PDB file of C-alpha atoms in Angstrom:
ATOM      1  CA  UNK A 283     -14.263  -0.594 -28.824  1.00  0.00           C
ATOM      2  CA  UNK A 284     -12.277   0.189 -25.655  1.00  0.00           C
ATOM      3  CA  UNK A 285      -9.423   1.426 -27.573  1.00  0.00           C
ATOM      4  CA  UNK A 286     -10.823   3.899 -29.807  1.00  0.00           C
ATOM      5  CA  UNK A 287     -14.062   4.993 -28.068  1.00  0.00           C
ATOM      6  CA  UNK A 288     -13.602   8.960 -26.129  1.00  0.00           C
ATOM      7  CA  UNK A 289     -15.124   8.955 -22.944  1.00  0.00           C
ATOM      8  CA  UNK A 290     -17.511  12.042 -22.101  1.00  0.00           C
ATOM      9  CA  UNK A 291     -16.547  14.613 -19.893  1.00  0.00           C
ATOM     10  CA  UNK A 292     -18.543  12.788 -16.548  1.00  0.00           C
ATOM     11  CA  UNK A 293     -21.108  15.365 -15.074  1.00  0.00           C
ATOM     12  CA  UNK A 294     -20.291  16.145 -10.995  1.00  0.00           C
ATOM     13  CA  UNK A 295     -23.316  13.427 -10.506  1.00  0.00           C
ATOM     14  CA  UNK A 296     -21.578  11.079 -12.306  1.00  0.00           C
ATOM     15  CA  UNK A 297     -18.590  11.586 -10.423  1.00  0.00           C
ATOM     16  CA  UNK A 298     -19.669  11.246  -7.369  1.00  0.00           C
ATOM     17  CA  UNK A 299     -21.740   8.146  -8.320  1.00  0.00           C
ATOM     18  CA  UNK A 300     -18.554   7.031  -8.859  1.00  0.00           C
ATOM     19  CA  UNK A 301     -16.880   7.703  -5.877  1.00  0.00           C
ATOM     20  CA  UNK A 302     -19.461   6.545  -4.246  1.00  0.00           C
ATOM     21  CA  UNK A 303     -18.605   3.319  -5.361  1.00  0.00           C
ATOM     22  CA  UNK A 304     -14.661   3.573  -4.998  1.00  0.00           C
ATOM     23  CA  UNK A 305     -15.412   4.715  -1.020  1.00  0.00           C
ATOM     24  CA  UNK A 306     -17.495   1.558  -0.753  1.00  0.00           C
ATOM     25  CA  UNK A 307     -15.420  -0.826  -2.043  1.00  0.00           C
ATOM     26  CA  UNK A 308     -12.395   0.675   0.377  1.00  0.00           C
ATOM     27  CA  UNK A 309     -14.876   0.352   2.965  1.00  0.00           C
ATOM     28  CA  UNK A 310     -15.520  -3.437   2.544  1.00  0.00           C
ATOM     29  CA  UNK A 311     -12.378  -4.332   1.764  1.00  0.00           C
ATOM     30  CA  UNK A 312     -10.361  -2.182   4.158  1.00  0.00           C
ATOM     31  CA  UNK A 313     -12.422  -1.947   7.475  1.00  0.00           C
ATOM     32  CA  UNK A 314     -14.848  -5.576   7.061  1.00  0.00           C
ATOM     33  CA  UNK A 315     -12.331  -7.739   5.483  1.00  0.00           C
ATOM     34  CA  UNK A 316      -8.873  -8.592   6.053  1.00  0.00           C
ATOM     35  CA  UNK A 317      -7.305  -5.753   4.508  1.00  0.00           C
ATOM     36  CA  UNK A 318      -5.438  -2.617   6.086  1.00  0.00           C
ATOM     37  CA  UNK A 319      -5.312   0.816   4.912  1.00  0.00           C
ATOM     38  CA  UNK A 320      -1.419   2.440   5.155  1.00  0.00           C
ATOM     39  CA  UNK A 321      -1.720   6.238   5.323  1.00  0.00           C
ATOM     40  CA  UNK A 322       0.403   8.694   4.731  1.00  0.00           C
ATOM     41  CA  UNK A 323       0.482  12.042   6.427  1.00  0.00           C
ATOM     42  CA  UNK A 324       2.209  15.467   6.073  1.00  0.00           C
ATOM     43  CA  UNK A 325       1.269  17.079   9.032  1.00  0.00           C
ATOM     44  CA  UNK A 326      -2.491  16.836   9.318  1.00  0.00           C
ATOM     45  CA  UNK A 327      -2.841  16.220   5.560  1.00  0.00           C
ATOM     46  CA  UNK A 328      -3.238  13.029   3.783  1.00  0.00           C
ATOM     47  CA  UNK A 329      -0.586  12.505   0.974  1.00  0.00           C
ATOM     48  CA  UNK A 330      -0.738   9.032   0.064  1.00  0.00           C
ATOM     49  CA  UNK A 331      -1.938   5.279   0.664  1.00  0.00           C
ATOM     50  CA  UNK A 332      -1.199   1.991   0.136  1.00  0.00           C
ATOM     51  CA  UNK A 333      -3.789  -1.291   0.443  1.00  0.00           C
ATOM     52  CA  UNK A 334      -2.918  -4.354   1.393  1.00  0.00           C
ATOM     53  CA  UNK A 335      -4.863  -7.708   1.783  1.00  0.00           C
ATOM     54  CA  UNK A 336      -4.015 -10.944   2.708  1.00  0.00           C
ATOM     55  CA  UNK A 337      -5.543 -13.830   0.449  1.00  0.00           C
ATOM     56  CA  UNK A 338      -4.725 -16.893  -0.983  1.00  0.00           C
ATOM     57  CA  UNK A 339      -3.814 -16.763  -4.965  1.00  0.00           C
ATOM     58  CA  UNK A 340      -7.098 -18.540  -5.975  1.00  0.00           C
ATOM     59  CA  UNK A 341      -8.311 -15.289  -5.419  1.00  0.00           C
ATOM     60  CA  UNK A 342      -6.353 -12.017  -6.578  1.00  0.00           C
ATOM     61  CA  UNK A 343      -8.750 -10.363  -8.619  1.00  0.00           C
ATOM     62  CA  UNK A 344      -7.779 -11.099 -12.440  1.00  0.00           C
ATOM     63  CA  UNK A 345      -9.691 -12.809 -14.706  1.00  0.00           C
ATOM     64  CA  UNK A 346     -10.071 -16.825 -14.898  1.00  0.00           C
ATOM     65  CA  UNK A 347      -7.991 -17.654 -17.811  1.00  0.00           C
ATOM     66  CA  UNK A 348      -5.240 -16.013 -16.250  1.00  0.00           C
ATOM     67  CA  UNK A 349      -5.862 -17.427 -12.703  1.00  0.00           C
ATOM     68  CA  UNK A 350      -5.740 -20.945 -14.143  1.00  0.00           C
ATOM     69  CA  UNK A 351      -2.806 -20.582 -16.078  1.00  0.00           C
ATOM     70  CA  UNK A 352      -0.558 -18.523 -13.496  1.00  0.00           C
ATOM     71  CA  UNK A 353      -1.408 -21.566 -10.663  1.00  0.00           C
ATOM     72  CA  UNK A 354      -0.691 -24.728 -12.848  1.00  0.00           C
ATOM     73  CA  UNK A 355       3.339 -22.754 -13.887  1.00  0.00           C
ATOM     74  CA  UNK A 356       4.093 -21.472 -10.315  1.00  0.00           C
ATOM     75  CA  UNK A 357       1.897 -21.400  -7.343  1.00  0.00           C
ATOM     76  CA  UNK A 358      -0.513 -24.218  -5.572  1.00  0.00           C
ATOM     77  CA  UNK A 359      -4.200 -22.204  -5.292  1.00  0.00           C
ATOM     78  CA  UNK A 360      -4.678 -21.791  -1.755  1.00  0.00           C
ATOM     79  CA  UNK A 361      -1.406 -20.222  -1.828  1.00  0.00           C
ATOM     80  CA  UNK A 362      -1.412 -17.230   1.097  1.00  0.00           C
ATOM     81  CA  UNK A 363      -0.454 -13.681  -0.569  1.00  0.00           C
ATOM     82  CA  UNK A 364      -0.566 -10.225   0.005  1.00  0.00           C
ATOM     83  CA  UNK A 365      -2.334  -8.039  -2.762  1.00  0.00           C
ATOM     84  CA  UNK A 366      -0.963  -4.754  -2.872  1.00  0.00           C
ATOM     85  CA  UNK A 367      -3.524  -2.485  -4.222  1.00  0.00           C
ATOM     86  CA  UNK A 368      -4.371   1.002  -4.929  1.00  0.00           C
ATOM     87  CA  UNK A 369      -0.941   3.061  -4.327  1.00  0.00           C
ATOM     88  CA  UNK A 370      -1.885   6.934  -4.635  1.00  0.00           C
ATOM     89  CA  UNK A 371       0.353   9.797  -3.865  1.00  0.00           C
ATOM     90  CA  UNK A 372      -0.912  13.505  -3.785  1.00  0.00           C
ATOM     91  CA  UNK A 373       0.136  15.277  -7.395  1.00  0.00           C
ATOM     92  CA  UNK A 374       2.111  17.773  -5.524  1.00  0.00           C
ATOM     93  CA  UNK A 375       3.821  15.283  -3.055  1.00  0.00           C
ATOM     94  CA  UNK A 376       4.485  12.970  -6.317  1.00  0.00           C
ATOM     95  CA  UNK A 377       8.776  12.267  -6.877  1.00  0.00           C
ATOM     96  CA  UNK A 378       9.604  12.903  -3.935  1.00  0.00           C
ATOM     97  CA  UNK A 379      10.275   8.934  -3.211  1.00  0.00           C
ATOM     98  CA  UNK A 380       6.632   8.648  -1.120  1.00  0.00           C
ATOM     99  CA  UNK A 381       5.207   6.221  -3.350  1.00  0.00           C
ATOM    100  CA  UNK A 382       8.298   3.854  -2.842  1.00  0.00           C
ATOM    101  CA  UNK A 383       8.579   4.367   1.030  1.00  0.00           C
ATOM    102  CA  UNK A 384       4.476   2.960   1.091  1.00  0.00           C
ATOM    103  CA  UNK A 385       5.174   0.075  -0.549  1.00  0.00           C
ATOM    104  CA  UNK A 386       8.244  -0.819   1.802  1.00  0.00           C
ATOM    105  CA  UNK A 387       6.354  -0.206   4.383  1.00  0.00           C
ATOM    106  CA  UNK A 388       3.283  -2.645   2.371  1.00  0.00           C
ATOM    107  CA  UNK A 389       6.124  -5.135   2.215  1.00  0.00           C
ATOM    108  CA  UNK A 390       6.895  -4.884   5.527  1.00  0.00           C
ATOM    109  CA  UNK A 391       3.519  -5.282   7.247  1.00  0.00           C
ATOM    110  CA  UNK A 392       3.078  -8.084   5.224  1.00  0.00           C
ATOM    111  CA  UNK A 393       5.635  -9.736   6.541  1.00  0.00           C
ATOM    112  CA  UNK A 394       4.997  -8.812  10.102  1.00  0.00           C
ATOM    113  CA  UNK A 395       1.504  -8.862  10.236  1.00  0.00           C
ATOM    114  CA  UNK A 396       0.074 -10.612   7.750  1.00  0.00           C
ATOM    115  CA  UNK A 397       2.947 -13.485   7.865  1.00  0.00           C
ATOM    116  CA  UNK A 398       2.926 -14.035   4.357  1.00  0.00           C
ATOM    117  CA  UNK A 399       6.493 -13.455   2.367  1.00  0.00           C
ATOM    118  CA  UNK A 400       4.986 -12.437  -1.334  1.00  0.00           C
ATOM    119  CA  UNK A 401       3.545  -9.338  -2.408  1.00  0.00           C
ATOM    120  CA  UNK A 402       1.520  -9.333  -5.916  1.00  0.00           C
ATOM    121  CA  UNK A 403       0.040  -6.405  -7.126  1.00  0.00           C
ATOM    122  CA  UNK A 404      -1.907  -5.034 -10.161  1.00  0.00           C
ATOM    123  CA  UNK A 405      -1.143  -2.424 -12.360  1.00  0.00           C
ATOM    124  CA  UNK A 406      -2.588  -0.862 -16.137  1.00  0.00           C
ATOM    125  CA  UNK A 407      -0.378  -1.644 -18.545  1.00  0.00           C
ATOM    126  CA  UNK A 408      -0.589   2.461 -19.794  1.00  0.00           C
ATOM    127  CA  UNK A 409       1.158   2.747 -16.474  1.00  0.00           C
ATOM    128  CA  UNK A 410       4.504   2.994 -17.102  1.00  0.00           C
ATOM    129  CA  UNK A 411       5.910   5.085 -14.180  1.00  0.00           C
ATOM    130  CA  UNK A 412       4.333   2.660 -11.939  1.00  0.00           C
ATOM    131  CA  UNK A 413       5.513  -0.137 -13.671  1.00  0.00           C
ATOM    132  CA  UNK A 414       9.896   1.677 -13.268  1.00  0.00           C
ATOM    133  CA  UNK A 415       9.196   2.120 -10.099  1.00  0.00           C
ATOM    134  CA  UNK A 416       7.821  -1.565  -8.778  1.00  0.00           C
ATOM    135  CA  UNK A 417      10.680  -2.715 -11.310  1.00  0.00           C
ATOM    136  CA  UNK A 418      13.350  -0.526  -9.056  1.00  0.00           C
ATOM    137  CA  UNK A 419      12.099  -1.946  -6.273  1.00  0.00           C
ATOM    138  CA  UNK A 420      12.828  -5.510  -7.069  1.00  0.00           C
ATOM    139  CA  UNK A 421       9.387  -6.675  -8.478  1.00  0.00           C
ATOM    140  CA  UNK A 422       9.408  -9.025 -11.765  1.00  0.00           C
ATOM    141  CA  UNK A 423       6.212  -9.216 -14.221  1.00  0.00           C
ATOM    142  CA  UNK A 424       4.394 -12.598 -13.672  1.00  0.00           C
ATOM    143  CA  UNK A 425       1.329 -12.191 -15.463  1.00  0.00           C
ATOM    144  CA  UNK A 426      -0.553 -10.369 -17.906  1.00  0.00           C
ATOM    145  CA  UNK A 427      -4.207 -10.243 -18.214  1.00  0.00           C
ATOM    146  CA  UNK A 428      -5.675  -8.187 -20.922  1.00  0.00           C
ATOM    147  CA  UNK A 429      -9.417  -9.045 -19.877  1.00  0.00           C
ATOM    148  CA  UNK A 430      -9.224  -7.110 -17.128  1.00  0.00           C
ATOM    149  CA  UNK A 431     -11.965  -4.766 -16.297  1.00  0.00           C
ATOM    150  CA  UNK A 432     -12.152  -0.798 -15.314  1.00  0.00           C
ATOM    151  CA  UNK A 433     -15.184   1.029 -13.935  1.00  0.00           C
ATOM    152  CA  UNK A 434     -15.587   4.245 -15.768  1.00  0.00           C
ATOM    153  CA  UNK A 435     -18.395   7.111 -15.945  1.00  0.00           C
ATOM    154  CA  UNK A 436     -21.070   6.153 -18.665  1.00  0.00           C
ATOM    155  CA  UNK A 437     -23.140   8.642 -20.219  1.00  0.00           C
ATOM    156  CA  UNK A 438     -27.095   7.905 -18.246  1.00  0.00           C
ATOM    157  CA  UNK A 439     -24.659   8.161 -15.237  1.00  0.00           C
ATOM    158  CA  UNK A 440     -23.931   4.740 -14.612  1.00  0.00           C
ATOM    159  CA  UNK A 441     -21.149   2.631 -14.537  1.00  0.00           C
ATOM    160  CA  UNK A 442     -19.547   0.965 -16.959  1.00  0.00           C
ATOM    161  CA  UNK A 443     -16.856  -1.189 -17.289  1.00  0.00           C
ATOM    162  CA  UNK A 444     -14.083  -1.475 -20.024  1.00  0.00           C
ATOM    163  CA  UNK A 445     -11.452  -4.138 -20.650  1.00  0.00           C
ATOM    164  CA  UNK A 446      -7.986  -3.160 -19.797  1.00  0.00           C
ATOM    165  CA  UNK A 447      -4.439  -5.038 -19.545  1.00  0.00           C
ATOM    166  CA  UNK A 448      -3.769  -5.160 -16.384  1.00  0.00           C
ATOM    167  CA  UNK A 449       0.180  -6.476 -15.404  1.00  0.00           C
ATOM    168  CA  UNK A 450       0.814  -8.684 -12.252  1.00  0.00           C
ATOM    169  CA  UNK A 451       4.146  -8.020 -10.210  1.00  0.00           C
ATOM    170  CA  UNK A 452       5.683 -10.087  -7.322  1.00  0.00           C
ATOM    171  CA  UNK A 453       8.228 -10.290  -5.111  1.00  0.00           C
ATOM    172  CA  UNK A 454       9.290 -12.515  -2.947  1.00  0.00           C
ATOM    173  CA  UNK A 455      10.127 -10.593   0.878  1.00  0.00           C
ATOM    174  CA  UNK A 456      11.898 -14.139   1.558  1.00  0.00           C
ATOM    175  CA  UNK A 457      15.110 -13.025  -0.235  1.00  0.00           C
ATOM    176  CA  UNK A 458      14.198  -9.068  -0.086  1.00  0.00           C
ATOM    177  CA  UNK A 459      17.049  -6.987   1.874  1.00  0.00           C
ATOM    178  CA  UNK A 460      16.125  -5.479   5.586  1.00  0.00           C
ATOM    179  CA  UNK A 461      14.704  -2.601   5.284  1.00  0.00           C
ATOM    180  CA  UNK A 462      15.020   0.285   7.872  1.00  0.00           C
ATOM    181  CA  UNK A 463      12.585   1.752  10.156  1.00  0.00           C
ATOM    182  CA  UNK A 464      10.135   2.967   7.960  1.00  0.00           C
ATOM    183  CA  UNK A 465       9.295   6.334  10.023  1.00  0.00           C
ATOM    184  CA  UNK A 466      13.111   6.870   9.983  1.00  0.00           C
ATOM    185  CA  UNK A 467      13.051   7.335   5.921  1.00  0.00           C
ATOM    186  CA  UNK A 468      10.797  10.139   6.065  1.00  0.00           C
ATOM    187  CA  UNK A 469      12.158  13.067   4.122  1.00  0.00           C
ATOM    188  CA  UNK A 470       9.983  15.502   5.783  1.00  0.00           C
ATOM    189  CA  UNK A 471       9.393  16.835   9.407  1.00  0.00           C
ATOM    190  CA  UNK A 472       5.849  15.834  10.221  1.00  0.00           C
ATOM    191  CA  UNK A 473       5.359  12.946   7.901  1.00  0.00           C
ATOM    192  CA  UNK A 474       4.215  10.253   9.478  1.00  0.00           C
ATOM    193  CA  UNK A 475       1.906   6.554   8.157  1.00  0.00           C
ATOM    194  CA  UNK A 476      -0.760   4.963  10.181  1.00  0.00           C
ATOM    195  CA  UNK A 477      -2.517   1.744   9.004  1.00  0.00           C
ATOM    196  CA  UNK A 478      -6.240   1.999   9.561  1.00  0.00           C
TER     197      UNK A 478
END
């Protein structure tokens, strides 16, 4: 059982099996497909990121049930969204209101580039600062879907998977205020985001 099982301590192999398999799957999905990578720099160091990828509802990555029951309520299937994904600020570079100037500037490449004026993302349920701050930021819970899966280190060094509950937030950029220049909020001398 998910719940109650502890993890091992993964070995160094097993870690970098595993981000192996993270740096792949940011490869595909950022540099083949029709995603885009939002960095953000202090200085010459990275400090944060933000993915975003334009698809159409039918496929946001949660499991079927949830699919099928989130498009007959609200949205036709071939719907066109932008999937928010992997946020990730620095420890040290954490409240410091980084994480919430990425995803405004998400939001607003999704509406500039990507033409699309909705934003879904995923997020674990155990995350609740995550959860405050997409709430802050005008997001609303939409779905839930506890059969959601996370890759962990296994003990032969493989991969496993484990259900999770996963929460979907959207928001709609349709009604969302302007925004300002997004290099203009930075707190810092030297910060600066590129999309890759």
């Amino acid at each position: 059982d998910a719940k109650t099982k502890r993890w091992p301590i993964p070995s160094s192999k097993d870690l970098k099996k595993l981000q192996q398999e993270v740096y792949e799957d940011f490869a595909m999905r950022f540099t083949m497909g029709s995603g885009s990578l939002l960095l953000a720099y202090q200085g010459d160091q990275l400090v944060g990121c933000v993915g975003l990828e334009l698809m159409p509802f039918e496929e946001l990555p949660v499991s079927s049930p949830v699919r099928v029951a989130n498009m007959a309520e609200r949205r036709p299937a071939r719907q066109r969204i932008a999937y928010m994904s992997n946020l990730s600020v620095l420890p040290d570079q954490r409240k410091k209101g980084l994480g919430q100037r990425l995803v405004t500037e998400a939001e607003r490449w999704a509406q500039e580039k990507l033409r699309v004026n909705e934003v879904i993302l995923l997020v674990s349920s155990k995350n609740s600062a995550a959860q405050r701050l997409y709430e802050r930021m005008g997001y609303q819970l939409v779905l839930k879907d506890p059969w959601a899966l996370r890759a962990v280190p296994a003990e032969n060094g493989a991969i496993d998977r484990i259900r999770v509950t996963n929460l979907g937030f959207a928001r709609s950029l349709a009604q969302a205020e302007a925004t300002p220049n997004f290099q203009r909020q930075s707190e810092a001398p030297g910060s600066a985001f590129h999309q890759t």
